[in-house]
């Protein structure tokens, strides 16, 4: 039962996590718009989302190697880290900065809108699951 519930909500969980991560990346680009030689970053959302859904956050854990029996075993959560790519500017800048504010603002607003839409869909899915349980 829990596996079905997890698989039903996994896509939305991964999508929200990646949208939040992308919002941070875009905000960093906007914040560094006047920094000389700053290179704008982003990641391919759809490819990263499909990788994250296939891999799953819980199954992506890796254990640390120990060299002594007195070491504490630890685990690192893999996954969720998007491979950041550099953006190719349409117009070069004299100071080497590749941030194009118009493109960044559009990407930022688009990502925020898609985040809100994903929240709305997830909320309605949870409400329908709750109504099914209560019936």
Coordinates of N, CA and C in Angstrom, one line a residue:
X1 N 0.8 -1.2 0.0 CA 0.0 0.0 0.0 C 0.9 1.3 0.0
X2 N 1.9 1.3 0.9 CA 2.7 2.4 1.0 C 3.5 2.6 -0.3
X3 N 3.9 1.5 -0.9 CA 4.7 1.5 -2.2 C 3.8 2.2 -3.3
X4 N 2.6 1.9 -3.3 CA 1.7 2.4 -4.3 C 1.5 3.9 -4.1
X5 N 1.4 4.3 -2.8 CA 1.2 5.7 -2.5 C 2.5 6.5 -2.8
X6 N 3.6 5.9 -2.5 CA 4.9 6.5 -2.8 C 5.1 6.6 -4.3
X7 N 4.8 5.6 -5.1 CA 5.0 5.7 -6.5 C 4.0 6.7 -7.1
X8 N 2.8 6.9 -6.5 CA 1.8 7.8 -7.0 C 2.3 9.3 -6.8
X9 N 3.0 9.5 -5.8 CA 3.4 10.9 -5.4 C 4.9 11.2 -5.8
X10 N 5.7 10.2 -6.1 CA 7.1 10.3 -6.4 C 7.4 11.4 -7.5
X11 N 6.6 11.3 -8.6 CA 6.9 12.2 -9.7 C 6.7 13.7 -9.2
X12 N 5.6 13.9 -8.5 CA 5.4 15.3 -8.0 C 6.4 15.7 -7.0
X13 N 6.9 14.8 -6.1 CA 7.9 15.1 -5.2 C 9.2 15.5 -5.9
X14 N 9.6 14.7 -6.8 CA 10.8 15.0 -7.6 C 10.7 16.3 -8.4
X15 N 9.5 16.5 -9.0 CA 9.3 17.7 -9.8 C 9.4 19.0 -8.9
X16 N 8.8 18.9 -7.7 CA 8.9 20.1 -6.8 C 10.3 20.3 -6.3
X17 N 11.0 19.2 -6.0 CA 12.4 19.4 -5.5 C 13.3 20.0 -6.6
X18 N 13.1 19.6 -7.8 CA 13.9 20.1 -8.9 C 13.5 21.5 -9.3
X19 N 12.2 21.8 -9.2 CA 11.8 23.2 -9.5 C 12.4 24.1 -8.5
X20 N 12.4 23.7 -7.2 CA 13.0 24.6 -6.1 C 14.5 24.7 -6.4
X21 N 15.1 23.7 -6.8 CA 16.6 23.8 -7.1 C 16.8 24.7 -8.3
X22 N 16.0 24.6 -9.3 CA 16.2 25.4 -10.5 C 15.9 26.9 -10.1
X23 N 14.9 27.1 -9.2 CA 14.7 28.5 -8.8 C 15.9 29.1 -8.1
X24 N 16.6 28.3 -7.3 CA 17.8 28.8 -6.7 C 18.9 29.1 -7.7
X25 N 19.0 28.3 -8.7 CA 20.1 28.5 -9.7 C 19.7 29.7 -10.5
X26 N 18.5 29.9 -10.9 CA 18.1 31.1 -11.6 C 18.2 32.4 -10.8
X27 N 17.9 32.3 -9.5 CA 18.1 33.4 -8.6 C 19.6 33.8 -8.5
X28 N 20.4 32.8 -8.4 CA 21.9 33.0 -8.4 C 22.3 33.7 -9.7
X29 N 21.8 33.3 -10.8 CA 22.2 34.0 -12.1 C 21.7 35.5 -12.0
X30 N 20.5 35.7 -11.5 CA 20.1 37.1 -11.5 C 20.9 37.9 -10.5
X31 N 21.3 37.3 -9.4 CA 22.1 38.0 -8.4 C 23.4 38.4 -8.9
X32 N 24.0 37.6 -9.8 CA 25.3 37.8 -10.3 C 25.3 38.5 -11.7
X33 N 24.2 39.2 -12.0 CA 24.1 39.8 -13.3 C 25.2 40.9 -13.6
X34 N 25.7 41.5 -12.5 CA 26.7 42.5 -12.7 C 28.1 42.0 -12.3
X35 N 28.3 40.8 -12.1 CA 29.6 40.2 -11.7 C 30.4 39.9 -12.9
X36 N 31.6 40.5 -13.1 CA 32.4 40.3 -14.3 C 32.8 38.8 -14.3
X37 N 32.8 38.2 -15.6 CA 33.1 36.9 -15.9 C 32.3 35.8 -15.2
X38 N 31.1 36.2 -14.7 CA 30.2 35.2 -14.2 C 29.5 34.5 -15.4
X39 N 29.4 33.2 -15.3 CA 28.8 32.3 -16.3 C 27.5 31.8 -15.8
X40 N 26.4 32.2 -16.5 CA 25.0 31.8 -16.2 C 24.9 30.2 -16.2
X41 N 24.2 29.7 -15.2 CA 24.1 28.2 -15.2 C 22.6 27.9 -15.2
X42 N 22.3 26.6 -15.6 CA 21.0 26.1 -15.6 C 21.1 24.6 -15.8
X43 N 20.0 23.9 -15.8 CA 20.0 22.4 -16.1 C 18.8 22.1 -16.9
X44 N 18.9 21.0 -17.6 CA 17.8 20.5 -18.4 C 16.8 19.8 -17.5
X45 N 15.7 20.5 -17.3 CA 14.7 20.0 -16.3 C 14.1 18.7 -16.6
X46 N 13.6 18.5 -17.8 CA 12.9 17.2 -18.1 C 13.8 16.0 -18.0
X47 N 15.1 16.1 -18.5 CA 16.0 15.0 -18.4 C 16.4 14.7 -17.0
X48 N 16.6 15.7 -16.2 CA 16.9 15.5 -14.8 C 15.8 14.9 -14.0
X49 N 14.6 15.4 -14.3 CA 13.4 14.8 -13.7 C 13.2 13.3 -14.0
X50 N 13.4 13.0 -15.2 CA 13.2 11.6 -15.6 C 14.3 10.7 -14.9
X51 N 15.5 11.2 -14.8 CA 16.5 10.5 -14.1 C 16.2 10.3 -12.6
X52 N 15.7 11.4 -12.0 CA 15.4 11.4 -10.6 C 14.3 10.4 -10.3
X53 N 13.3 10.4 -11.1 CA 12.1 9.5 -10.9 C 12.6 8.1 -11.0
X54 N 13.4 7.8 -12.0 CA 13.9 6.4 -12.2 C 14.7 5.9 -11.1
X55 N 15.6 6.8 -10.7 CA 16.6 6.5 -9.6 C 15.9 6.4 -8.2
X56 N 15.1 7.4 -8.0 CA 14.4 7.5 -6.7 C 15.4 7.9 -5.6
X57 N 14.9 8.8 -4.7 CA 15.7 9.3 -3.7 C 16.2 8.3 -2.6
X58 N 15.3 7.4 -2.2 CA 15.7 6.5 -1.2 C 16.6 5.4 -1.7
X59 N 16.5 5.0 -3.0 CA 17.4 4.0 -3.5 C 18.8 4.6 -3.9
X60 N 18.9 5.9 -3.8 CA 20.2 6.5 -4.3 C 21.2 6.7 -3.2
X61 N 21.0 6.0 -2.0 CA 21.9 6.2 -0.9 C 23.2 5.4 -1.1
X62 N 24.3 5.9 -0.7 CA 25.6 5.2 -0.8 C 26.2 5.2 0.6
X63 N 26.9 4.1 0.9 CA 27.5 4.0 2.2 C 29.0 4.4 2.1
X64 N 29.5 4.9 3.2 CA 30.9 5.4 3.2 C 31.8 4.2 3.6
X65 N 33.0 4.3 3.0 CA 34.0 3.2 3.3 C 34.6 3.5 4.7
X66 N 34.9 2.5 5.5 CA 35.5 2.6 6.8 C 36.9 1.9 6.7
X67 N 37.8 2.4 7.4 CA 39.2 1.8 7.5 C 39.5 1.2 8.8
X68 N 38.6 1.5 9.8 CA 38.7 1.0 11.1 C 37.4 0.5 11.6
X69 N 37.4 -0.5 12.5 CA 36.2 -1.0 13.1 C 35.5 0.0 14.0
X70 N 36.3 1.0 14.5 CA 35.8 2.0 15.4 C 35.1 3.2 14.6
X71 N 35.2 3.2 13.3 CA 34.5 4.2 12.5 C 33.0 4.1 12.6
X72 N 32.3 5.2 12.6 CA 30.8 5.2 12.5 C 30.4 5.0 11.1
X73 N 29.5 4.1 10.9 CA 29.0 3.9 9.5 C 28.1 5.1 9.2
X74 N 28.2 5.6 8.0 CA 27.4 6.7 7.6 C 26.9 6.5 6.2
X75 N 25.9 7.3 5.8 CA 25.3 7.2 4.5 C 25.1 8.6 3.9
X76 N 25.3 8.6 2.6 CA 25.1 9.9 1.9 C 24.0 9.7 1.0
X77 N 23.1 10.7 1.0 CA 21.9 10.6 0.1 C 22.4 11.1 -1.3
X78 N 22.3 10.2 -2.3 CA 22.6 10.6 -3.7 C 21.3 11.0 -4.3
X79 N 21.4 11.6 -5.5 CA 20.2 12.0 -6.2 C 19.8 13.4 -5.9
X80 N 19.0 13.9 -6.8 CA 18.5 15.3 -6.5 C 19.5 16.3 -7.0
X81 N 20.7 16.0 -7.2 CA 21.7 17.0 -7.6 C 21.7 17.0 -9.1
X82 N 21.3 18.2 -9.7 CA 21.2 18.3 -11.1 C 22.6 18.7 -11.6
X83 N 22.9 18.2 -12.8 CA 24.2 18.6 -13.4 C 24.0 20.0 -14.0
X84 N 24.7 21.0 -13.5 CA 24.5 22.3 -13.9 C 25.3 22.5 -15.2
X85 N 24.7 23.1 -16.2 CA 25.3 23.4 -17.5 C 25.5 24.9 -17.6
X86 N 26.4 25.3 -18.5 CA 26.5 26.7 -18.7 C 25.6 27.2 -19.9
X87 N 25.0 28.3 -19.7 CA 24.1 28.9 -20.8 C 25.0 29.5 -21.9
X88 N 24.5 29.4 -23.1 CA 25.1 30.0 -24.2 C 24.5 31.4 -24.4
X89 N 25.2 32.5 -24.3 CA 24.5 33.8 -24.4 C 24.2 34.1 -25.9
X90 N 23.1 34.8 -26.1 CA 22.8 35.2 -27.5 C 23.5 36.5 -27.9
X91 N 24.0 37.3 -26.8 CA 24.7 38.5 -27.1 C 25.9 38.5 -26.1
X92 N 27.1 38.7 -26.6 CA 28.2 38.6 -25.7 C 28.3 39.9 -24.9
X93 N 29.0 39.8 -23.8 CA 29.2 41.0 -22.9 C 30.6 41.4 -22.9
X94 N 30.9 42.6 -22.7 CA 32.3 43.1 -22.6 C 33.1 42.5 -21.4
X95 N 32.4 42.4 -20.3 CA 33.0 41.9 -19.1 C 33.0 40.4 -18.9
X96 N 32.5 39.7 -19.9 CA 32.5 38.2 -19.9 C 31.4 37.6 -19.1
X97 N 30.4 38.4 -18.6 CA 29.3 37.9 -17.9 C 28.3 37.4 -19.0
X98 N 27.7 36.2 -18.7 CA 26.8 35.6 -19.7 C 25.3 35.6 -19.2
X99 N 25.1 36.4 -18.2 CA 23.7 36.5 -17.7 C 22.9 37.5 -18.5
X100 N 21.8 37.0 -19.1 CA 20.9 37.9 -19.9 C 19.7 38.1 -19.0
X101 N 19.5 39.3 -18.5 CA 18.4 39.5 -17.5 C 17.0 39.2 -18.0
X102 N 16.8 39.6 -19.3 CA 15.4 39.3 -19.8 C 15.2 37.8 -19.9
X103 N 16.1 37.0 -20.3 CA 15.9 35.6 -20.4 C 15.8 35.0 -19.0
X104 N 16.6 35.5 -18.1 CA 16.6 35.0 -16.7 C 15.3 35.3 -16.0
X105 N 14.7 36.5 -16.2 CA 13.4 36.8 -15.6 C 12.3 36.0 -16.2
X106 N 12.4 35.7 -17.5 CA 11.3 34.9 -18.1 C 11.5 33.4 -17.6
X107 N 12.7 32.9 -17.5 CA 12.9 31.6 -16.9 C 12.4 31.5 -15.5
X108 N 12.8 32.5 -14.7 CA 12.4 32.6 -13.3 C 10.9 32.5 -13.1
X109 N 10.2 33.4 -13.9 CA 8.7 33.5 -13.8 C 8.1 32.2 -14.3
X110 N 8.6 31.6 -15.4 CA 8.0 30.4 -15.9 C 8.2 29.3 -14.9
X111 N 9.4 29.2 -14.3 CA 9.7 28.1 -13.3 C 8.8 28.3 -12.1
X112 N 8.6 29.5 -11.6 CA 7.7 29.8 -10.5 C 6.3 29.4 -10.8
X113 N 5.8 29.7 -12.0 CA 4.4 29.3 -12.4 C 4.3 27.8 -12.4
X114 N 5.2 27.1 -13.0 CA 5.2 25.7 -13.1 C 5.3 25.0 -11.7
X115 N 6.0 25.6 -10.8 CA 6.1 25.2 -9.4 C 4.7 25.3 -8.7
X116 N 4.1 26.4 -8.9 CA 2.7 26.6 -8.3 C 1.7 25.6 -8.9
X117 N 1.8 25.4 -10.3 CA 0.9 24.5 -10.9 C 1.1 23.0 -10.4
X118 N 2.4 22.7 -10.2 CA 2.7 21.4 -9.6 C 2.1 21.2 -8.2
X119 N 2.2 22.3 -7.4 CA 1.7 22.2 -6.1 C 0.1 22.1 -6.1
X120 N -0.5 22.7 -7.1 CA -1.9 22.6 -7.2 C -2.4 21.2 -7.6
X121 N -1.6 20.6 -8.5 CA -1.9 19.2 -9.0 C -1.7 18.3 -7.8
X122 N -0.6 18.4 -7.1 CA -0.3 17.6 -6.0 C -1.3 17.7 -4.9
X123 N -1.7 18.9 -4.6 CA -2.8 19.1 -3.6 C -4.1 18.5 -3.9
X124 N -4.5 18.6 -5.2 CA -5.7 17.9 -5.6 C -5.6 16.4 -5.6
X125 N -4.4 15.9 -5.9 CA -4.2 14.4 -5.8 C -4.3 13.9 -4.4
X126 N -3.7 14.7 -3.5 CA -3.8 14.3 -2.1 C -5.2 14.4 -1.5
X127 N -5.9 15.4 -1.9 CA -7.3 15.6 -1.5 C -8.2 14.4 -2.0
X128 N -7.9 14.0 -3.3 CA -8.7 12.9 -3.8 C -8.3 11.6 -3.1
X129 N -7.1 11.4 -2.7 CA -6.7 10.2 -2.0 C -7.3 10.2 -0.6
X130 N -7.4 11.4 0.1 CA -8.0 11.5 1.4 C -9.5 11.2 1.3
X131 N -10.1 11.7 0.3 CA -11.6 11.4 0.1 C -11.8 10.0 -0.1
X132 N -10.9 9.3 -0.9 CA -11.1 7.9 -1.1 C -10.9 7.1 0.2
X133 N -10.0 7.5 1.0 CA -9.8 6.8 2.3 C -11.0 7.0 3.2
X134 N -11.5 8.2 3.2 CA -12.7 8.5 4.1 C -14.0 7.9 3.7
X135 N -14.1 7.5 2.4 CA -15.3 6.9 1.9 C -15.5 5.5 2.3

